[in-house]
Amino acid sequence: MKTFSKYWSIFQITLINSLAYPGELVGRSLMIIPFMWIFYQLWKVTFSAAGADVVSGLTLRDTLWYLMLAETIELGRPPVARTMSESVKDGSIAYILNKPYDFLWYQFSTAMGETIFRAMLNAIFGGLTVWLLVGAPAHPEGFLIAIPAVLGAWALHFCINAMIGLSAFAVEDVSAFTWIYQKLAFIFGGLLIPLDFYPQWLQVIAKALPFASAIYGPARLFVTPSLELFISVMSLQLAWIIVLSLTLALVYRSGIKQLTVNGG
Amino acid sequence: MNSIKVKNLQKTFQTKRKAAGLGGSVRSLFKPEYSSVEAVNNLSFEMEAGELLGFIGPNGAGKSTTIKMLTGILHPSGGEASVLGFTPWVDRQKLAFQIGTVFGQRPQLWYHLPAIDTFTLFGKIYELDDRETKKRIDFLAEAFEMKDLLEVPVRKLSLGQRMRCEVAASLLHRPKLILLDEPSIGLDVVAKQNIRDAIRRMNQEEGVGVLLTSHDAGDLEALCKRVIIVNHGQIVYEDKVSNLKRKFLTTKLVEVRYAEGVAKDFSIDGVEILKVGHYGVKLKFDAAKTSVESVLAHISAAGDIVDITISDPPLEEVIAKIYEQAKEYE
């Protein structure tokens, strides 16, 4: 119980800390408004060029709400890899490592603390914009059903990003890896185009990768919720979380021995 | 009982070397060259429970690396260490419940939040119950004179105020040992004094052992009973601070002012005359070679003394001398 309350407190203090500069928090979240407007313009043209109201099972309205949630997941998640790499570079990792908690659980708790308000604001601004452009979501209850999958998505993002962050123990600067990860998530996660619009062979590849569970799965569940889809999204996501978190724990155990703490 | 026992501790870092300019950068991409740096080299020492031990040395001497190994943050390249019965890099989390750390150059308080928030968080992290945490915060607030500071966002505190909170935070869980890495860096005289007083009080009242690294010989003089001086990752001197003073503070500086004029050729055997003025002289001698008594006899024979000051050179000079000796020895 004390262990749980430890990480809960770390989560809470990060949550409070994220409100230190509310103006910056709101300003950053406003970025989702132009993004959604651009998506609306692009997909409106695409749907009219296709001459159909439904493409691959999605309407224009579904597509926009899908993209809103996909963007909320992506824009809400904190730069875990960069934060970890910075703490190795500037030596502040010394303070993170000298307290009686598990390093990875500490990082996860702070990551989630940083995520919540940012994601909520993104969802509010993005949701209002999409509502004005294409109307209410076809299945508003999908939002509640998608929440566990969104939380799972962040856990999955965390596992991958923490692994990238841990590589800082050896290489210090990880910006190249985060760039590659981000682009892979764009393409295989369905951040710009729902995976349903991909050619069949590419869909098969993309859906087999963890990126789909981190973006596409929860966003698709939101626009077309069903028990069947919920079970399939959550079970695939859970499988990936188990595999990647175990790998992460192994990488951490070997990485910590390589650590060089900078500074006096 | 020992709280720290270190035997042949070793830490070697691999550092990438690169020739200057673009050519050097390109070459190092294809054929990187590494050199080994012995940050800590065969270090052995012990520290008693409740002791105030100074661990000093110039930049790059291996002080911080040693502290990081003793807290379990870094794995050593060789050797053994036991801190409060734990091997730090094996039992890092268990050890963390028993020790406190302050790295003067790296804040541990949450910068945008009032210090009380960090204190409360630390209470949870160290698994104290809420009532105990509150009681302890009240006690530390009084000991470190920080009652009025606790609810101010840390970023608004002065460096001295912040350091008081930092050191207090490291004592929240009643550690048996605190490792202070440059706690007085950048502080003014008053702030340094406040920190030293509070540390001394905690040592006396709670028996907490203090391992202190510092550039400031004043910290050492004010706080530590024993000192270890390191250079290039090795111990170059280890003794009580009082012995350090007795052995190395043998040089005396004397300033005398006479009622009448002083002879221009004022001299005493075995004494270096630094300055002869109209009414005063300034001289220096080694008390181990020339007796204080004989020097004073000569001074008083030279005329009616109005004023006399005898002083020791600052401890910093002594430490610099020890580094110099170590360098010559190499």
Coordinates of C-alpha atoms in Angstrom, one line a residue:
Chain A
M1 CA 0.0 0.0 0.0
K2 CA 2.8 2.3 1.0
T3 CA 4.5 1.5 -2.3
F4 CA 1.4 2.5 -4.3
S5 CA 0.9 5.7 -2.3
K6 CA 4.5 6.6 -3.1
Y7 CA 4.0 6.5 -6.8
W8 CA 0.5 8.1 -6.5
S9 CA 2.2 11.0 -4.6
I10 CA 4.8 11.4 -7.4
F11 CA 2.0 11.4 -9.9
Q12 CA 0.1 14.0 -7.9
I13 CA 3.1 16.4 -7.4
T14 CA 3.8 16.2 -11.2
L15 CA 0.2 16.9 -11.9
I16 CA 0.3 20.0 -9.6
N17 CA 3.6 21.0 -11.1
S18 CA 2.2 20.9 -14.6
L19 CA -0.1 23.7 -13.6
A20 CA 2.8 26.0 -12.6
Y21 CA 2.5 27.9 -15.8
P22 CA -1.2 27.7 -16.9
G23 CA -0.8 30.1 -19.7
E24 CA 1.9 28.0 -21.4
L25 CA -0.2 24.8 -20.8
V26 CA -3.3 26.4 -22.5
G27 CA -1.2 28.1 -25.3
R28 CA 0.4 24.8 -26.2
S29 CA -2.9 23.0 -26.3
L30 CA -4.4 25.5 -28.7
M31 CA -2.1 24.1 -31.4
I32 CA -4.6 21.3 -31.9
I33 CA -7.1 23.8 -33.3
P34 CA -5.2 24.6 -36.6
F35 CA -4.3 20.9 -36.9
M36 CA -7.9 19.9 -36.9
W37 CA -8.9 22.6 -39.3
I38 CA -6.2 21.5 -41.7
F39 CA -7.3 17.8 -41.4
Y40 CA -10.9 18.9 -42.0
Q41 CA -9.9 20.7 -45.2
L42 CA -7.8 17.8 -46.4
W43 CA -10.3 15.1 -45.7
K44 CA -13.3 17.1 -47.0
V45 CA -11.6 17.3 -50.4
T46 CA -10.6 13.6 -50.2
F47 CA -14.1 12.4 -49.4
S48 CA -15.7 14.6 -52.1
A49 CA -13.0 13.4 -54.7
A50 CA -13.9 9.8 -53.7
G51 CA -17.5 10.6 -54.3
A52 CA -18.6 8.6 -51.3
D53 CA -19.9 9.4 -47.8
V54 CA -18.3 6.3 -46.3
V55 CA -14.7 5.2 -47.1
S56 CA -13.4 2.0 -45.6
G57 CA -16.1 2.0 -43.0
L58 CA -15.5 5.6 -41.9
T59 CA -17.5 8.8 -42.6
L60 CA -15.8 12.3 -42.8
R61 CA -17.2 12.9 -39.3
D62 CA -15.7 9.6 -37.9
T63 CA -12.4 10.4 -39.6
L64 CA -12.2 13.8 -37.9
W65 CA -13.1 12.5 -34.5
Y66 CA -10.6 9.7 -35.0
L67 CA -7.9 12.2 -35.8
M68 CA -8.9 14.3 -32.8
L69 CA -8.3 11.5 -30.4
A70 CA -5.2 10.3 -32.2
E71 CA -3.7 13.8 -31.9
T72 CA -4.8 14.1 -28.3
I73 CA -2.9 10.9 -27.4
E74 CA 0.2 12.1 -29.4
L75 CA 0.3 15.7 -28.3
G76 CA -0.6 14.8 -24.7
R77 CA 2.2 12.4 -24.0
P78 CA 5.3 14.0 -22.5
P79 CA 8.8 13.7 -24.0
V80 CA 9.9 10.9 -21.8
A81 CA 13.0 10.0 -23.8
R82 CA 14.2 13.6 -24.0
T83 CA 13.6 14.2 -20.3
M84 CA 15.6 11.0 -19.4
S85 CA 18.4 12.0 -21.8
E86 CA 18.5 15.5 -20.3
S87 CA 18.7 14.1 -16.8
V88 CA 21.7 12.0 -17.9
K89 CA 23.4 14.9 -19.7
D90 CA 23.0 17.4 -16.8
G91 CA 23.6 14.9 -14.0
S92 CA 20.2 15.4 -12.3
I93 CA 19.7 11.7 -12.7
A94 CA 21.8 11.4 -9.5
Y95 CA 18.8 12.8 -7.5
I96 CA 16.3 10.5 -9.2
L97 CA 18.4 7.4 -8.5
N98 CA 19.2 8.1 -4.9
K99 CA 15.7 7.7 -3.5
P100 CA 14.0 4.5 -2.4
Y101 CA 11.8 3.9 -5.3
D102 CA 11.9 2.0 -8.6
F103 CA 13.4 4.3 -11.3
L104 CA 11.0 3.1 -14.0
W105 CA 7.9 3.4 -11.9
Y106 CA 9.1 6.9 -10.8
Q107 CA 9.5 7.9 -14.5
F108 CA 6.1 6.4 -15.4
S109 CA 4.3 8.3 -12.5
T110 CA 5.9 11.6 -13.5
A111 CA 5.1 10.9 -17.2
M112 CA 1.4 10.3 -16.4
G113 CA 1.3 13.3 -14.1
E114 CA 2.5 15.5 -17.0
T115 CA 0.1 14.0 -19.4
I116 CA -3.3 14.3 -17.8
F117 CA -4.0 18.1 -18.0
R118 CA -2.3 18.5 -21.3
A119 CA -4.3 15.7 -22.8
M120 CA -7.6 17.0 -21.3
L121 CA -7.0 20.5 -22.7
N122 CA -6.2 19.0 -26.1
A123 CA -9.3 16.9 -26.0
I124 CA -11.4 19.9 -25.1
F125 CA -10.0 22.3 -27.7
G126 CA -9.7 19.6 -30.4
G127 CA -13.2 18.3 -29.6
L128 CA -14.8 21.7 -29.7
T129 CA -13.1 22.4 -33.1
V130 CA -14.2 19.1 -34.6
W131 CA -17.7 19.5 -33.2
L132 CA -18.0 22.9 -34.9
L133 CA -16.7 21.6 -38.2
V134 CA -18.5 18.2 -38.5
G135 CA -20.9 18.0 -35.6
A136 CA -21.1 15.7 -32.6
P137 CA -19.4 12.2 -32.6
A138 CA -21.6 9.5 -33.9
H139 CA -21.1 7.5 -30.7
P140 CA -20.4 9.8 -27.8
E141 CA -20.3 6.8 -25.5
G142 CA -17.2 5.7 -27.4
F143 CA -15.3 8.3 -25.6
L144 CA -15.8 6.6 -22.2
I145 CA -15.1 3.2 -23.7
A146 CA -11.9 4.4 -25.3
I147 CA -10.5 5.8 -22.0
P148 CA -8.8 2.5 -20.8
A149 CA -7.3 2.1 -24.2
V150 CA -6.0 5.7 -24.2
L151 CA -4.4 5.1 -20.8
G152 CA -2.9 1.8 -22.2
A153 CA -1.7 3.8 -25.2
W154 CA 0.3 6.1 -22.9
A155 CA 1.7 3.1 -21.0
L156 CA 2.9 1.7 -24.4
H157 CA 4.3 5.0 -25.5
F158 CA 6.1 5.1 -22.2
C159 CA 7.7 1.7 -22.6
I160 CA 9.1 2.5 -26.0
N161 CA 10.2 6.0 -25.1
A162 CA 11.8 5.0 -21.8
M163 CA 13.8 2.4 -23.8
I164 CA 15.0 5.2 -26.1
G165 CA 15.6 7.3 -23.0
L166 CA 17.7 4.6 -21.4
S167 CA 19.9 4.4 -24.4
A168 CA 21.1 7.9 -23.1
F169 CA 23.0 5.9 -20.5
A170 CA 25.3 4.8 -23.3
V171 CA 25.0 7.5 -26.0
E172 CA 23.7 10.5 -24.0
D173 CA 21.9 12.2 -26.9
V174 CA 18.8 10.4 -28.1
S175 CA 17.2 13.0 -30.3
A176 CA 17.8 10.9 -33.5
F177 CA 16.0 7.9 -32.0
T178 CA 13.0 10.0 -30.8
W179 CA 12.8 11.5 -34.3
I180 CA 12.7 8.0 -35.9
Y181 CA 10.2 6.8 -33.3
Q182 CA 7.9 9.7 -34.0
K183 CA 7.9 9.2 -37.7
L184 CA 7.2 5.5 -37.3
A185 CA 4.3 6.3 -35.0
F186 CA 3.0 8.8 -37.6
I187 CA 3.0 6.2 -40.4
F188 CA 2.3 2.9 -38.6
G189 CA 0.3 4.3 -35.8
G190 CA -2.2 6.0 -38.1
L191 CA -1.7 9.5 -36.7
L192 CA -2.3 11.3 -40.0
I193 CA -4.3 8.8 -41.9
P194 CA -6.4 6.1 -40.3
L195 CA -4.9 2.7 -41.0
D196 CA -8.2 1.6 -42.6
F197 CA -7.4 3.8 -45.6
Y198 CA -4.0 2.0 -46.2
P199 CA -3.7 -0.8 -48.8
Q200 CA -4.5 -4.2 -47.4
W201 CA -0.8 -5.4 -47.2
L202 CA 0.3 -2.3 -45.4
Q203 CA -2.6 -2.5 -43.0
V204 CA -1.6 -6.0 -42.0
I205 CA 2.0 -4.9 -41.3
A206 CA 0.9 -1.7 -39.4
K207 CA -1.7 -3.5 -37.3
A208 CA 0.9 -6.1 -36.2
L209 CA 3.2 -3.4 -34.8
P210 CA 2.9 -1.8 -31.4
F211 CA 2.4 1.7 -32.8
A212 CA -1.2 0.7 -33.9
S213 CA -2.0 -0.2 -30.3
A214 CA -0.7 3.1 -29.2
I215 CA -2.7 5.4 -31.5
Y216 CA -5.0 3.6 -34.0
G217 CA -6.6 1.1 -31.6
P218 CA -7.9 3.6 -29.1
A219 CA -8.9 6.2 -31.7
R220 CA -10.8 3.6 -33.8
L221 CA -12.5 2.3 -30.6
F222 CA -13.7 5.8 -29.9
V223 CA -15.4 6.3 -33.3
T224 CA -16.8 2.8 -33.7
P225 CA -17.2 1.4 -30.2
S226 CA -18.2 -2.2 -29.7
L227 CA -17.5 -4.9 -27.2
E228 CA -15.8 -7.0 -29.8
L229 CA -13.4 -4.2 -30.8
F230 CA -12.9 -3.2 -27.2
I231 CA -11.7 -6.8 -26.3
S232 CA -9.5 -7.0 -29.4
V233 CA -7.9 -3.6 -28.9
M234 CA -7.3 -4.1 -25.2
S235 CA -5.9 -7.6 -25.4
L236 CA -3.5 -6.7 -28.2
Q237 CA -2.5 -3.6 -26.3
L238 CA -2.0 -5.6 -23.0
A239 CA 0.1 -8.1 -24.9
W240 CA 2.4 -5.3 -26.2
I241 CA 2.6 -3.7 -22.8
I242 CA 3.7 -6.9 -21.2
V243 CA 6.3 -7.7 -23.8
L244 CA 7.7 -4.1 -23.9
S245 CA 7.7 -3.5 -20.2
L246 CA 9.6 -6.7 -19.6
T247 CA 12.1 -5.7 -22.3
L248 CA 12.3 -2.3 -20.7
A249 CA 13.1 -3.8 -17.3
L250 CA 15.9 -5.9 -18.9
V251 CA 17.3 -2.9 -20.7
Y252 CA 17.2 -0.9 -17.5
R253 CA 19.1 -3.6 -15.5
S254 CA 21.9 -3.7 -18.0
G255 CA 21.9 0.0 -18.8
I256 CA 22.3 1.2 -15.2
K257 CA 25.7 -0.4 -15.1
Q258 CA 26.8 1.7 -18.0
L259 CA 25.7 5.0 -16.5
T260 CA 28.1 7.8 -16.4
V261 CA 26.9 10.7 -14.3
N262 CA 28.1 14.1 -15.7
G263 CA 29.1 17.0 -13.6
G264 CA 30.8 17.6 -10.4
Chain B
M1 CA 31.1 0.9 14.5
N2 CA 31.9 1.8 10.9
S3 CA 29.2 3.5 8.8
I4 CA 31.4 3.5 5.7
K5 CA 34.1 1.0 4.8
V6 CA 35.8 1.4 1.4
K7 CA 38.5 -1.0 0.2
N8 CA 40.4 -0.5 -3.1
L9 CA 37.6 1.3 -4.7
Q10 CA 38.1 2.0 -8.4
K11 CA 36.2 3.9 -11.1
T12 CA 37.5 4.2 -14.6
F13 CA 35.7 6.2 -17.2
Q14 CA 36.2 5.9 -21.0
T15 CA 36.5 9.3 -22.6
K16 CA 36.3 9.8 -26.3
R17 CA 39.2 11.8 -27.7
K18 CA 38.9 14.0 -30.7
A19 CA 41.4 16.2 -32.5
A20 CA 40.5 19.8 -33.1
G21 CA 38.5 21.0 -36.1
L22 CA 36.3 19.4 -38.7
G23 CA 38.9 16.9 -39.8
G24 CA 39.3 15.6 -36.2
S25 CA 35.5 15.3 -35.9
V26 CA 35.2 13.3 -39.1
R27 CA 38.2 11.0 -38.2
S28 CA 36.7 10.3 -34.8
L29 CA 33.4 9.2 -36.5
F30 CA 35.2 6.5 -38.3
K31 CA 38.0 5.7 -35.9
P32 CA 37.0 6.8 -32.5
E33 CA 39.8 6.9 -29.9
Y34 CA 39.1 6.4 -26.3
S35 CA 41.3 7.1 -23.3
S36 CA 40.8 5.8 -19.8
V37 CA 40.4 8.2 -16.9
E38 CA 41.0 6.9 -13.4
A39 CA 38.5 9.0 -11.6
V40 CA 38.9 7.0 -8.4
N41 CA 42.0 4.9 -8.0
N42 CA 42.4 2.3 -5.3
L43 CA 40.7 4.3 -2.6
S44 CA 40.4 2.8 0.9
F45 CA 39.1 4.5 4.0
E46 CA 36.7 4.1 6.9
M47 CA 34.2 6.3 8.6
E48 CA 32.8 5.9 12.1
A49 CA 29.1 6.1 12.8
G50 CA 28.2 9.7 13.7
E51 CA 31.5 11.1 12.5
L52 CA 32.0 14.4 10.8
L53 CA 34.4 13.6 8.0
G54 CA 35.6 16.1 5.4
F55 CA 36.4 14.7 2.0
I56 CA 38.2 17.4 0.1
G57 CA 40.2 17.8 -3.1
P58 CA 40.5 20.0 -6.2
N59 CA 38.2 19.8 -9.2
G60 CA 38.3 16.4 -10.8
A61 CA 39.9 14.7 -7.8
G62 CA 37.2 12.0 -7.7
K63 CA 35.2 13.3 -4.7
S64 CA 31.8 13.4 -6.4
T65 CA 32.4 10.1 -8.2
T66 CA 33.2 8.5 -4.8
I67 CA 30.0 9.9 -3.3
K68 CA 28.0 8.6 -6.3
M69 CA 29.4 5.2 -5.8
L70 CA 28.7 5.3 -2.1
T71 CA 25.1 6.2 -2.8
G72 CA 24.8 3.4 -5.3
I73 CA 24.2 5.7 -8.3
L74 CA 27.4 4.5 -10.0
H75 CA 28.8 1.0 -10.3
P76 CA 32.5 0.9 -9.5
S77 CA 35.1 -0.6 -11.9
G78 CA 36.6 -2.5 -9.0
G79 CA 36.9 -2.7 -5.2
E80 CA 34.4 -3.0 -2.4
A81 CA 32.4 -0.6 -0.3
S82 CA 30.0 -1.0 2.5
V83 CA 27.7 1.8 3.7
L84 CA 25.7 1.1 6.8
G85 CA 26.2 -2.6 6.1
F86 CA 24.9 -2.4 2.5
T87 CA 26.8 -2.7 -0.8
P88 CA 25.5 0.6 -2.3
W89 CA 25.2 -0.4 -5.9
V90 CA 23.5 -3.7 -5.0
D91 CA 21.1 -2.5 -2.3
R92 CA 20.6 1.0 -3.6
Q93 CA 16.9 1.3 -2.6
K94 CA 17.4 -0.3 0.9
L95 CA 20.4 2.0 1.5
A96 CA 18.4 5.0 0.3
F97 CA 16.1 4.7 3.4
Q98 CA 19.1 5.2 5.7
I99 CA 21.0 8.0 4.0
G100 CA 20.4 11.5 2.9
T101 CA 22.2 13.3 0.1
V102 CA 22.6 16.9 -1.0
F103 CA 24.4 17.8 -4.2
G104 CA 25.0 21.5 -3.9
Q105 CA 24.9 22.0 -7.7
R106 CA 21.7 20.0 -8.3
P107 CA 18.5 21.0 -6.7
Q108 CA 16.2 18.2 -5.4
L109 CA 13.3 20.4 -4.4
W110 CA 10.6 20.9 -7.0
Y111 CA 11.5 24.2 -8.4
H112 CA 8.0 25.6 -9.2
L113 CA 6.4 24.4 -6.0
P114 CA 6.7 25.4 -2.4
A115 CA 9.3 23.4 -0.4
I116 CA 6.5 22.0 1.8
D117 CA 5.2 20.0 -1.2
T118 CA 8.6 18.4 -1.7
F119 CA 8.8 17.6 2.0
T120 CA 5.4 16.0 2.0
L121 CA 6.3 14.0 -1.1
F122 CA 9.6 12.8 0.5
G123 CA 7.5 11.7 3.5
K124 CA 5.6 9.4 1.2
I125 CA 8.7 8.3 -0.7
Y126 CA 10.4 7.4 2.6
E127 CA 7.3 5.7 3.8
L128 CA 6.7 7.8 6.8
D129 CA 3.1 8.2 8.1
D130 CA 1.5 11.6 7.6
R131 CA 1.6 12.6 11.3
E132 CA 5.2 11.7 11.6
T133 CA 6.1 13.7 8.4
K134 CA 4.3 16.7 9.8
K135 CA 6.0 16.5 13.1
R136 CA 9.4 16.1 11.5
I137 CA 8.8 19.1 9.1
D138 CA 7.9 21.2 12.2
F139 CA 11.1 20.2 13.9
L140 CA 13.3 20.8 10.8
A141 CA 11.6 24.1 10.1
E142 CA 12.7 25.2 13.6
A143 CA 16.2 23.7 13.4
F144 CA 16.9 25.3 10.0
E145 CA 15.0 28.5 10.6
M146 CA 12.8 28.0 7.6
K147 CA 9.2 28.3 9.0
D148 CA 8.5 31.3 6.7
L149 CA 10.1 29.7 3.7
L150 CA 8.1 26.5 3.4
E151 CA 5.1 27.9 1.6
V152 CA 7.1 30.0 -0.9
P153 CA 7.7 28.5 -4.3
V154 CA 11.3 27.3 -4.4
R155 CA 12.2 29.5 -7.4
K156 CA 11.5 32.6 -5.3
L157 CA 13.9 31.7 -2.5
S158 CA 17.5 33.0 -2.3
L159 CA 20.3 30.5 -2.8
G160 CA 21.0 30.4 0.9
Q161 CA 17.4 29.9 1.8
R162 CA 17.1 27.2 -0.8
M163 CA 20.2 25.3 0.4
R164 CA 18.8 25.3 4.0
C165 CA 15.6 23.7 2.7
E166 CA 17.7 21.3 0.6
V167 CA 19.7 20.1 3.5
A168 CA 16.6 19.9 5.7
A169 CA 14.8 17.8 3.0
S170 CA 17.7 15.3 3.1
L171 CA 17.2 14.9 6.8
L172 CA 13.4 14.3 6.7
H173 CA 13.6 10.5 7.1
R174 CA 16.1 10.6 10.0
P175 CA 19.0 9.2 8.0
K176 CA 21.9 7.7 9.9
L177 CA 24.3 9.3 7.5
I178 CA 24.2 12.3 5.1
L179 CA 26.5 12.8 2.2
L180 CA 26.8 16.5 1.4
D181 CA 28.5 17.3 -1.9
E182 CA 29.5 21.0 -1.9
P183 CA 26.6 22.2 0.2
S184 CA 28.0 25.7 0.6
I185 CA 28.9 26.4 -3.0
G186 CA 28.0 29.9 -4.0
L187 CA 26.7 30.9 -0.6
D188 CA 27.6 34.2 1.2
V189 CA 29.3 34.1 4.6
V190 CA 26.0 34.4 6.7
A191 CA 24.3 31.7 4.7
K192 CA 27.3 29.4 5.0
Q193 CA 27.3 29.9 8.8
N194 CA 23.6 29.1 9.0
I195 CA 24.0 25.9 7.1
R196 CA 27.0 24.8 9.2
D197 CA 25.2 25.6 12.5
A198 CA 22.2 23.5 11.4
I199 CA 24.4 20.6 10.3
R200 CA 26.4 20.6 13.5
R201 CA 23.2 20.7 15.5
M202 CA 21.8 17.6 13.7
N203 CA 25.0 15.8 14.2
Q204 CA 25.0 16.5 18.0
E205 CA 21.3 16.0 18.6
E206 CA 20.6 13.1 16.3
G207 CA 24.0 11.5 15.9
V208 CA 23.8 11.7 12.1
G209 CA 27.1 11.0 10.4
V210 CA 28.2 13.6 7.9
L211 CA 30.5 13.0 4.9
L212 CA 31.2 16.4 3.4
T213 CA 32.9 17.3 0.3
S214 CA 33.8 20.9 -0.2
H215 CA 36.1 23.4 -1.9
D216 CA 35.8 25.6 1.1
A217 CA 38.3 25.0 3.9
G218 CA 36.0 27.0 6.1
D219 CA 33.4 24.2 6.0
L220 CA 36.1 21.8 7.0
E221 CA 37.4 24.0 9.9
A222 CA 33.9 24.7 11.2
L223 CA 32.4 21.2 10.9
C224 CA 34.8 18.3 10.5
K225 CA 36.9 16.4 13.1
R226 CA 38.8 14.4 10.5
V227 CA 39.7 15.1 6.9
I228 CA 40.6 13.0 3.9
I229 CA 42.3 14.9 1.1
V230 CA 42.1 13.3 -2.3
N231 CA 43.8 14.2 -5.6
H232 CA 43.7 12.2 -8.9
G233 CA 41.4 9.7 -7.2
Q234 CA 43.8 8.8 -4.5
I235 CA 44.1 9.8 -0.8
V236 CA 47.0 12.2 -0.3
Y237 CA 46.4 13.0 3.3
E238 CA 44.2 11.6 6.1
D239 CA 44.2 12.8 9.6
K240 CA 42.3 14.8 12.3
V241 CA 41.7 18.4 11.4
S242 CA 43.5 19.4 14.6
N243 CA 46.6 17.5 13.5
L244 CA 46.4 19.0 10.1
K245 CA 46.6 22.4 11.7
R246 CA 49.4 21.4 14.0
K247 CA 51.5 19.8 11.3
F248 CA 51.0 22.3 8.5
L249 CA 50.0 25.5 10.3
T250 CA 53.5 26.0 11.6
T251 CA 54.1 29.2 9.6
K252 CA 53.3 32.2 11.7
L253 CA 52.7 35.7 10.4
V254 CA 53.6 38.5 12.8
E255 CA 52.8 42.2 12.6
V256 CA 54.3 44.5 15.2
R257 CA 53.8 48.3 15.7
Y258 CA 56.4 50.2 17.8
A259 CA 56.1 53.4 19.8
E260 CA 59.3 54.7 18.1
G261 CA 60.9 54.3 14.7
V262 CA 62.3 50.9 13.6
A263 CA 65.9 50.4 12.3
K264 CA 65.9 49.9 8.6
D265 CA 68.2 46.8 8.9
F266 CA 65.8 45.0 11.4
S267 CA 66.5 41.3 11.2
I268 CA 66.2 38.1 13.3
D269 CA 67.9 34.8 12.5
G270 CA 65.6 32.3 10.9
V271 CA 62.9 34.8 10.3
E272 CA 61.8 36.2 7.0
I273 CA 61.2 40.0 7.1
L274 CA 58.4 40.8 4.8
K275 CA 58.2 44.5 5.3
V276 CA 59.9 47.2 7.4
G277 CA 58.0 50.5 7.8
H278 CA 58.7 53.6 9.9
Y279 CA 57.0 52.3 13.0
G280 CA 56.2 48.7 12.1
V281 CA 57.5 45.4 10.8
K282 CA 55.8 42.4 9.2
L283 CA 57.5 39.1 9.4
K284 CA 57.0 35.3 8.8
F285 CA 58.7 32.3 10.4
D286 CA 58.4 28.6 10.7
A287 CA 57.6 27.8 14.3
A288 CA 58.9 24.2 13.9
K289 CA 62.4 25.6 13.1
T290 CA 62.5 28.8 15.1
S291 CA 61.0 29.0 18.5
V292 CA 58.2 31.5 19.0
E293 CA 59.7 32.5 22.3
S294 CA 63.0 33.6 20.8
V295 CA 61.3 35.5 18.0
L296 CA 59.1 37.3 20.6
A297 CA 62.2 38.1 22.7
H298 CA 63.9 39.7 19.7
I299 CA 60.8 41.7 18.8
S300 CA 60.4 43.1 22.3
A301 CA 64.1 43.9 22.6
A302 CA 63.9 46.0 19.4
G303 CA 61.7 48.7 21.1
D304 CA 58.4 49.5 23.0
I305 CA 55.6 47.5 21.4
V306 CA 52.3 49.3 20.8
D307 CA 50.5 46.5 19.1
I308 CA 51.2 42.9 17.9
T309 CA 49.2 40.4 15.9
I310 CA 50.2 36.8 15.4
S311 CA 48.2 34.8 12.8
D312 CA 48.1 31.4 11.1
P313 CA 48.0 31.2 7.3
P314 CA 44.5 30.3 6.0
L315 CA 43.7 26.6 5.9
E316 CA 43.2 26.9 2.1
E317 CA 46.9 27.7 1.8
V318 CA 47.7 24.6 3.8
I319 CA 45.6 22.4 1.5
A320 CA 47.1 23.9 -1.6
K321 CA 50.5 23.1 -0.1
I322 CA 49.4 19.5 0.4
Y323 CA 48.3 19.3 -3.3
E324 CA 51.6 20.7 -4.3
Q325 CA 53.5 18.1 -2.3
A326 CA 51.4 15.3 -3.8
K327 CA 52.2 16.7 -7.3
E328 CA 56.0 16.8 -6.5
Y329 CA 55.8 13.3 -5.2
E330 CA 54.3 12.0 -8.5

